[in-house]
PDB file of C-alpha atoms in Angstrom:
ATOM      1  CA  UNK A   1     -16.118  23.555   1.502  1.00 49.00           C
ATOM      2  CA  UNK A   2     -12.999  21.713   2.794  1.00 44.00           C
ATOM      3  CA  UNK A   3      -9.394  22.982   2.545  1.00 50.00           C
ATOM      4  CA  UNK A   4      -7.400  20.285  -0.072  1.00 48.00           C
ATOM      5  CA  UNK A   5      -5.221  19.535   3.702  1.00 44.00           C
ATOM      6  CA  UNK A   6      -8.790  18.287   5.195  1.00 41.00           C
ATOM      7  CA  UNK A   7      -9.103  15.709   2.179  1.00 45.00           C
ATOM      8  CA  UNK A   8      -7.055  12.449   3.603  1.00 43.00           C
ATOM      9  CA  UNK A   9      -9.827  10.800   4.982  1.00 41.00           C
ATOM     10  CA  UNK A  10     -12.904  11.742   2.596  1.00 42.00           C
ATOM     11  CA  UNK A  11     -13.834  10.169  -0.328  1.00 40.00           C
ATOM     12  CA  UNK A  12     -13.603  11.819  -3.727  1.00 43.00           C
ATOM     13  CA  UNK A  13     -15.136   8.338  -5.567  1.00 43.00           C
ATOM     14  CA  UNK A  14     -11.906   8.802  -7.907  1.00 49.00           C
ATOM     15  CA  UNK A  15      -9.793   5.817  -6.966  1.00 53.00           C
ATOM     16  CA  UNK A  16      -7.964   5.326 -10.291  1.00 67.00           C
ATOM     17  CA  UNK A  17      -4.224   7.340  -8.761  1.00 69.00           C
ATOM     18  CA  UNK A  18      -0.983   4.941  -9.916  1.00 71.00           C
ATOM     19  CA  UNK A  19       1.877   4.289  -8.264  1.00 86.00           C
ATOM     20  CA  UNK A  20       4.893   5.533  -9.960  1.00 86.00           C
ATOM     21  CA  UNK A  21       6.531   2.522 -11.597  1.00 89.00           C
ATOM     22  CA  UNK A  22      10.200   2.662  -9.750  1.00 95.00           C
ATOM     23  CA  UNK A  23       8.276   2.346  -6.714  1.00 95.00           C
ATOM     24  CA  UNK A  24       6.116  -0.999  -7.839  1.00 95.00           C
ATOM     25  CA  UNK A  25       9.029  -2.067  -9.085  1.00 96.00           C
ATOM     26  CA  UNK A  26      11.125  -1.757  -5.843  1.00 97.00           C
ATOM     27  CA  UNK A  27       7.957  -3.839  -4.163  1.00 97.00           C
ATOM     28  CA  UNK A  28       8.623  -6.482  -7.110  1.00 97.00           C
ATOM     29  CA  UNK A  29      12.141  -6.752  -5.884  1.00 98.00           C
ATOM     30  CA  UNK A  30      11.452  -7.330  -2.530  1.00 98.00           C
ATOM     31  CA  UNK A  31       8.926  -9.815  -2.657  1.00 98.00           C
ATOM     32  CA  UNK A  32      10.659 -11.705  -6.064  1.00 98.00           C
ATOM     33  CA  UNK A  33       7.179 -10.833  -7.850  1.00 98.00           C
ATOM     34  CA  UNK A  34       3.982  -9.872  -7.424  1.00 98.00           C
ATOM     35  CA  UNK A  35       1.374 -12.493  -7.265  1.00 98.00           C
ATOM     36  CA  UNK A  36      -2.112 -10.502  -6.411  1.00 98.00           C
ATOM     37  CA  UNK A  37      -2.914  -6.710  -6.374  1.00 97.00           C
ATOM     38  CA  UNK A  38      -6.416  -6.747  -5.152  1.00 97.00           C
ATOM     39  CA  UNK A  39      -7.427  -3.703  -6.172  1.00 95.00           C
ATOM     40  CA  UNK A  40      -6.749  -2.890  -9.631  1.00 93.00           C
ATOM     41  CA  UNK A  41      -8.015  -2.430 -12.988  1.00 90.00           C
ATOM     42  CA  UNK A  42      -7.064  -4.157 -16.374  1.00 91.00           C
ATOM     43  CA  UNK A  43      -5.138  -0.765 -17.245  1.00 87.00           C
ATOM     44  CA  UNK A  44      -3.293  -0.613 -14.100  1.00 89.00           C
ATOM     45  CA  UNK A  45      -2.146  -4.498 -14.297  1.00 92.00           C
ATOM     46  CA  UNK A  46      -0.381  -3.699 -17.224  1.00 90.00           C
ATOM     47  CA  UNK A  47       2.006  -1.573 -15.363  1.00 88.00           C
ATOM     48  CA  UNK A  48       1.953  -3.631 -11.747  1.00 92.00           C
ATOM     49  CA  UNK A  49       1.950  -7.038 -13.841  1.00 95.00           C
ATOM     50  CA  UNK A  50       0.291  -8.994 -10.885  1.00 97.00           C
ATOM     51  CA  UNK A  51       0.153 -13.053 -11.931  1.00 98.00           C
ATOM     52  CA  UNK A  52      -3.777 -12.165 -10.630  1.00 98.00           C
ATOM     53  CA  UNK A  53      -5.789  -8.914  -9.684  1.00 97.00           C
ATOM     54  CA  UNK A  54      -9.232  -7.659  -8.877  1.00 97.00           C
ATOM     55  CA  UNK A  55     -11.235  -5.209 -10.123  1.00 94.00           C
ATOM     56  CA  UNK A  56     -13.874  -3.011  -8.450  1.00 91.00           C
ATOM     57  CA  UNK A  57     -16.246  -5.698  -9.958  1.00 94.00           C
ATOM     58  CA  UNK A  58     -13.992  -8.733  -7.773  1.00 96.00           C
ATOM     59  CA  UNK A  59     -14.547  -6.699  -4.767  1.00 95.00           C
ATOM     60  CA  UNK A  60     -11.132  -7.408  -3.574  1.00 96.00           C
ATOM     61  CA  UNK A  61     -12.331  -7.743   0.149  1.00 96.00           C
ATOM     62  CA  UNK A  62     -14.940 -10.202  -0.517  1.00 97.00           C
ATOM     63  CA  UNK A  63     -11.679 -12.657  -1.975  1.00 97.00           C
ATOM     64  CA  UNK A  64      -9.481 -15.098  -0.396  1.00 96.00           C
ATOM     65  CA  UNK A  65      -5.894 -12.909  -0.836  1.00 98.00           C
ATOM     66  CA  UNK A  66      -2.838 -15.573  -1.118  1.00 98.00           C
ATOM     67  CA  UNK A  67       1.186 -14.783  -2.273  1.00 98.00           C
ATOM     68  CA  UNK A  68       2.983 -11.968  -2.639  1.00 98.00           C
ATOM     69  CA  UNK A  69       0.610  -9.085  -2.222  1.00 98.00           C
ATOM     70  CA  UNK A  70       0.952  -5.320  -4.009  1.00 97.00           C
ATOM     71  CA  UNK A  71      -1.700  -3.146  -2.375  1.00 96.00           C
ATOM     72  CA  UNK A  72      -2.706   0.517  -3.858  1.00 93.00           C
ATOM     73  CA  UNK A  73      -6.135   0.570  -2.152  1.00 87.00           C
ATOM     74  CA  UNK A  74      -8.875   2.589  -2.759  1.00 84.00           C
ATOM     75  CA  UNK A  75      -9.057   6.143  -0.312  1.00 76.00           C
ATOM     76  CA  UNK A  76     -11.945   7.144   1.470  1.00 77.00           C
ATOM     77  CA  UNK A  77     -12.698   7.001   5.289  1.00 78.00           C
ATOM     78  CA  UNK A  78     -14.732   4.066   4.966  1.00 87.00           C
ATOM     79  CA  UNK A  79     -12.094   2.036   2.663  1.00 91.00           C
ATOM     80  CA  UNK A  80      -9.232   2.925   4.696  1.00 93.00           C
ATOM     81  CA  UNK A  81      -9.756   1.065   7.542  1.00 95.00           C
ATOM     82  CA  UNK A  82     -11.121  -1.991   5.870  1.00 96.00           C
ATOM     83  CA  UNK A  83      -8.279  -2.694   3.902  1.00 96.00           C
ATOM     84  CA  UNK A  84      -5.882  -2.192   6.481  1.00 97.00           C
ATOM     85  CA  UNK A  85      -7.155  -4.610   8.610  1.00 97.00           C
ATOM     86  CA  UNK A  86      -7.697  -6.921   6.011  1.00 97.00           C
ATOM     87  CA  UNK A  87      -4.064  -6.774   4.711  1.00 98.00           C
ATOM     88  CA  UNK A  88      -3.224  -7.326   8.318  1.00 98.00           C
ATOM     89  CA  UNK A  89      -5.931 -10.222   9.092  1.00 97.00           C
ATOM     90  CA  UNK A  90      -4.364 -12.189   5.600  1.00 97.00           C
ATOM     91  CA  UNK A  91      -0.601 -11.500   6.487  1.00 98.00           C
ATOM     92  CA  UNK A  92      -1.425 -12.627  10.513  1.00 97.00           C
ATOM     93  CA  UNK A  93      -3.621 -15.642   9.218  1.00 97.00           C
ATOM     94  CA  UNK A  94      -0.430 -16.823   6.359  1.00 97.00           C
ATOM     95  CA  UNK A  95      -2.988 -16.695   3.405  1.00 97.00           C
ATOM     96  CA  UNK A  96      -0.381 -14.101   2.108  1.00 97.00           C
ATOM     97  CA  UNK A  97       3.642 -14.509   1.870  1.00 98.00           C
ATOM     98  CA  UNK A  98       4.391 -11.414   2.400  1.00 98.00           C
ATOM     99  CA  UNK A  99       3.198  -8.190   0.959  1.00 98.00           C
ATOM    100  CA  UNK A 100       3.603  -4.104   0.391  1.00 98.00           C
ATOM    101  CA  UNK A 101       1.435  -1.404   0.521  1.00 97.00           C
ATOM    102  CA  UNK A 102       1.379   2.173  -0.563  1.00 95.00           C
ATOM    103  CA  UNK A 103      -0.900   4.461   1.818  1.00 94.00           C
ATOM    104  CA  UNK A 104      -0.660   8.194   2.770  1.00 92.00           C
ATOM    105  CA  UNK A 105       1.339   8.626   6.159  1.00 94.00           C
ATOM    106  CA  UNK A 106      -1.250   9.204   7.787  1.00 93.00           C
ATOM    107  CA  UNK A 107       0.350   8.399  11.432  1.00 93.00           C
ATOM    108  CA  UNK A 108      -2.363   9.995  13.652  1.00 93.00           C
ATOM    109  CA  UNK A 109      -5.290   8.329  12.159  1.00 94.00           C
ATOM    110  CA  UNK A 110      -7.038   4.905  13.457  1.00 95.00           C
ATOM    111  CA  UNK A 111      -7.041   3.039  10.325  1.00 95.00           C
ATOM    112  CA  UNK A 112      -3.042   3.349   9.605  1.00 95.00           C
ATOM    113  CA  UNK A 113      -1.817   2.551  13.735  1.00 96.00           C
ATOM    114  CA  UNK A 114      -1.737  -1.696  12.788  1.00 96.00           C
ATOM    115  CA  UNK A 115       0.873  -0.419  10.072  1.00 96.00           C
ATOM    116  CA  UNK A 116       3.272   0.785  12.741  1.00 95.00           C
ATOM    117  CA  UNK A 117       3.702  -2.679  14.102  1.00 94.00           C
ATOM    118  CA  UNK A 118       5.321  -3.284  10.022  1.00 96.00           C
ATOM    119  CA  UNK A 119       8.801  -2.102   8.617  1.00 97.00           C
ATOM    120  CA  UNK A 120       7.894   1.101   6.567  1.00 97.00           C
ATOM    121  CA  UNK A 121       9.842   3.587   4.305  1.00 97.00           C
ATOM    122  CA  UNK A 122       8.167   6.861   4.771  1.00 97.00           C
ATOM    123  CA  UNK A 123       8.847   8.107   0.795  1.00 94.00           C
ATOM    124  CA  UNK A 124      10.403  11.232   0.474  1.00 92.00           C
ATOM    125  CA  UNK A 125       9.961  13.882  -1.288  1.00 85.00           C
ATOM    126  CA  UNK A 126       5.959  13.285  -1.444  1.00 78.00           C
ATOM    127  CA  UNK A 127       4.796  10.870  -4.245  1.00 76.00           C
ATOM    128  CA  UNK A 128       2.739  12.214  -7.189  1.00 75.00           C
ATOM    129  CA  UNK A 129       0.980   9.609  -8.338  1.00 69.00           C
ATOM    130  CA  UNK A 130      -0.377   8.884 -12.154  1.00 59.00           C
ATOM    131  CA  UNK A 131      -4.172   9.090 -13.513  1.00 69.00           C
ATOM    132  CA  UNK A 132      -5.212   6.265 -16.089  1.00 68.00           C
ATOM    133  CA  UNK A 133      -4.595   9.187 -19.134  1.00 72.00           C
ATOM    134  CA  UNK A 134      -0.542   8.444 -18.268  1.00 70.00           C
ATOM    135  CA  UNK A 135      -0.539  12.104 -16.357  1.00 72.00           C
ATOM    136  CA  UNK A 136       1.239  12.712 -13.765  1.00 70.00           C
ATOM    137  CA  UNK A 137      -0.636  14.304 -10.860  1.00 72.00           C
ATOM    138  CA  UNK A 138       0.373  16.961  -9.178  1.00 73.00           C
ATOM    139  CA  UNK A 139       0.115  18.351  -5.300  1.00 71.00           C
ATOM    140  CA  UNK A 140      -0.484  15.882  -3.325  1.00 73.00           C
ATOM    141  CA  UNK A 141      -0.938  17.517  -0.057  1.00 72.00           C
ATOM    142  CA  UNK A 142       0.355  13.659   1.861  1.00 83.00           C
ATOM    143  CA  UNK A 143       3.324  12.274   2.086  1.00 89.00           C
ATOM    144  CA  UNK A 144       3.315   8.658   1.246  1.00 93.00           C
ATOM    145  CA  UNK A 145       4.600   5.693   2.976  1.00 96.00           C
ATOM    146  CA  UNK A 146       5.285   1.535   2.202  1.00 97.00           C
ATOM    147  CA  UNK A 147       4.493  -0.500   4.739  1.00 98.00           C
ATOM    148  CA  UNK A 148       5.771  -4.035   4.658  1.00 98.00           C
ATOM    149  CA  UNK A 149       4.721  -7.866   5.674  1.00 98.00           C
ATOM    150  CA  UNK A 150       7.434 -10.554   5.599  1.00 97.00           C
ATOM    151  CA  UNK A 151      10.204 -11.938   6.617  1.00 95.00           C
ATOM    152  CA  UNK A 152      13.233 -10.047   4.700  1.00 96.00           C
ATOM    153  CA  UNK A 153      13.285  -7.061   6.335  1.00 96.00           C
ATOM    154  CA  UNK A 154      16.645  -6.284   5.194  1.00 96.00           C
ATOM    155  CA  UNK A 155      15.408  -7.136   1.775  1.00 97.00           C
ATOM    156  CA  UNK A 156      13.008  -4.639   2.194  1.00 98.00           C
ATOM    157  CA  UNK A 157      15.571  -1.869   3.785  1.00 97.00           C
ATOM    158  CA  UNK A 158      18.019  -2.364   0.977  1.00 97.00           C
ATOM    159  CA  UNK A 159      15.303  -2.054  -2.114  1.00 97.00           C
ATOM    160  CA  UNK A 160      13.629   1.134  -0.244  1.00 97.00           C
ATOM    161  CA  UNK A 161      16.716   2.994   1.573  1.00 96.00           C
ATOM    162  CA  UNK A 162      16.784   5.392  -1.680  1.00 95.00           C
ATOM    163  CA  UNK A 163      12.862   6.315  -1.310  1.00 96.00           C
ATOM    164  CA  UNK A 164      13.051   8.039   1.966  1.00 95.00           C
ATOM    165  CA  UNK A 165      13.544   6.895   5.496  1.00 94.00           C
ATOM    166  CA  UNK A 166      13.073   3.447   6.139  1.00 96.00           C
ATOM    167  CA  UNK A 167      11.634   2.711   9.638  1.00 94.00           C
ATOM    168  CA  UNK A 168      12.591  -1.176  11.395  1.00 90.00           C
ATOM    169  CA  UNK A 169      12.185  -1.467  14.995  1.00 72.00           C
ATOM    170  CA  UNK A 170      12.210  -4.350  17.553  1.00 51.00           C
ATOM    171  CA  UNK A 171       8.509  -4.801  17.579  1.00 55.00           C
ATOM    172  CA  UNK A 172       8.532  -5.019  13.851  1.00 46.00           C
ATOM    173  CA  UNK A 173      11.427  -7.596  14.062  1.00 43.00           C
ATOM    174  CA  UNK A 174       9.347  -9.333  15.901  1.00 39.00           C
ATOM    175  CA  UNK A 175       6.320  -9.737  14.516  1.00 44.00           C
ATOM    176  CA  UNK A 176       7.485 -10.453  11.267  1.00 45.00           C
ATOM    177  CA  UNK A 177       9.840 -12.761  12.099  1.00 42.00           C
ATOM    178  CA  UNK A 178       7.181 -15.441  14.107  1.00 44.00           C
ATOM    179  CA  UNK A 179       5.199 -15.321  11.490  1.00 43.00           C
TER     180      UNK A 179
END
């Protein structure tokens, strides 16, 4: 049986873990809104308030994404990976304004290295997140970081400075700043 530390990367099939509220609301700030979250649920949309979300039904990978994006995704090895890149593909291709997403800091795994390229706050102390009964759950053996796509980085710096340490380098400059 695996140790609670081996966890990150296997998948539990429990996917329903929200985002504290200050933190979605931070991302609202940012972006001036929240247009898609495409990976919700009709409870969790009535905390995130997306104009649009899909649920596991949608099979938000299978849609078009488009505005300001708010992205919780789903853990699991296989998951991981896929909506990385597709958060990446949609932000690189300009089907999305600009976007942030919540993921554990998981620095030395495959699926989060494209996040590096991105402006990040690496949230500190670790983020307990909240099951659909309203409980707050405890022990989360990852820290947590936002990773952001657009153009106001110091938007982005200013709304998450209080969370933890907020990480902007040249490269991210960069990249978000062509597109």
């Amino acid at each position: 049986k695996m140790k609670n530390h081996q966890l990150i990367n296997q998948d539990s099939h429990d996917y329903e873990y929200y985002t504290p509220l200050e933190i979605v609301n931070t991302a609202r700030f940012v972006m001036d809104g929240i247009t898609l979250d495409p990976f919700s649920s009709d409870a969790a949309n009535q905390k995130i308030g997306a104009e649009k979300y899909f649920t596991v039904n949608d099979d938000g990978l299978s849609q078009k994404w488009f505005g300001k994006v708010w992205m919780n995704h789903p853990f699991g090895r296989k998951m991981n990976k896929l909506c990385i890149d597709k958060i990446v593909k949609e932000y690189i291709s300009g089907n999305i304004e600009m976007a942030c997403c919540i993921t554990f800091a998981a620095t030395s795994e495959l699926w989060f290295k494209p996040l590096l390229e991105y402006p990040q706050c690496f949230l500190s102390p670790r983020t307990n997140y909240f099951l659909p009964n309203g409980e707050l759950k405890r022990g989360v053996t990852k820290g947590s970081v936002v990773t952001y796509f657009g153009k106001d980085i110091n938007k982005f710096k200013d709304g998450f400075k209080n969370f933890g340490v907020v990480k902007i380098d040249r490269k991210s400059t960069r990249l978000n700043s062509s597109h």
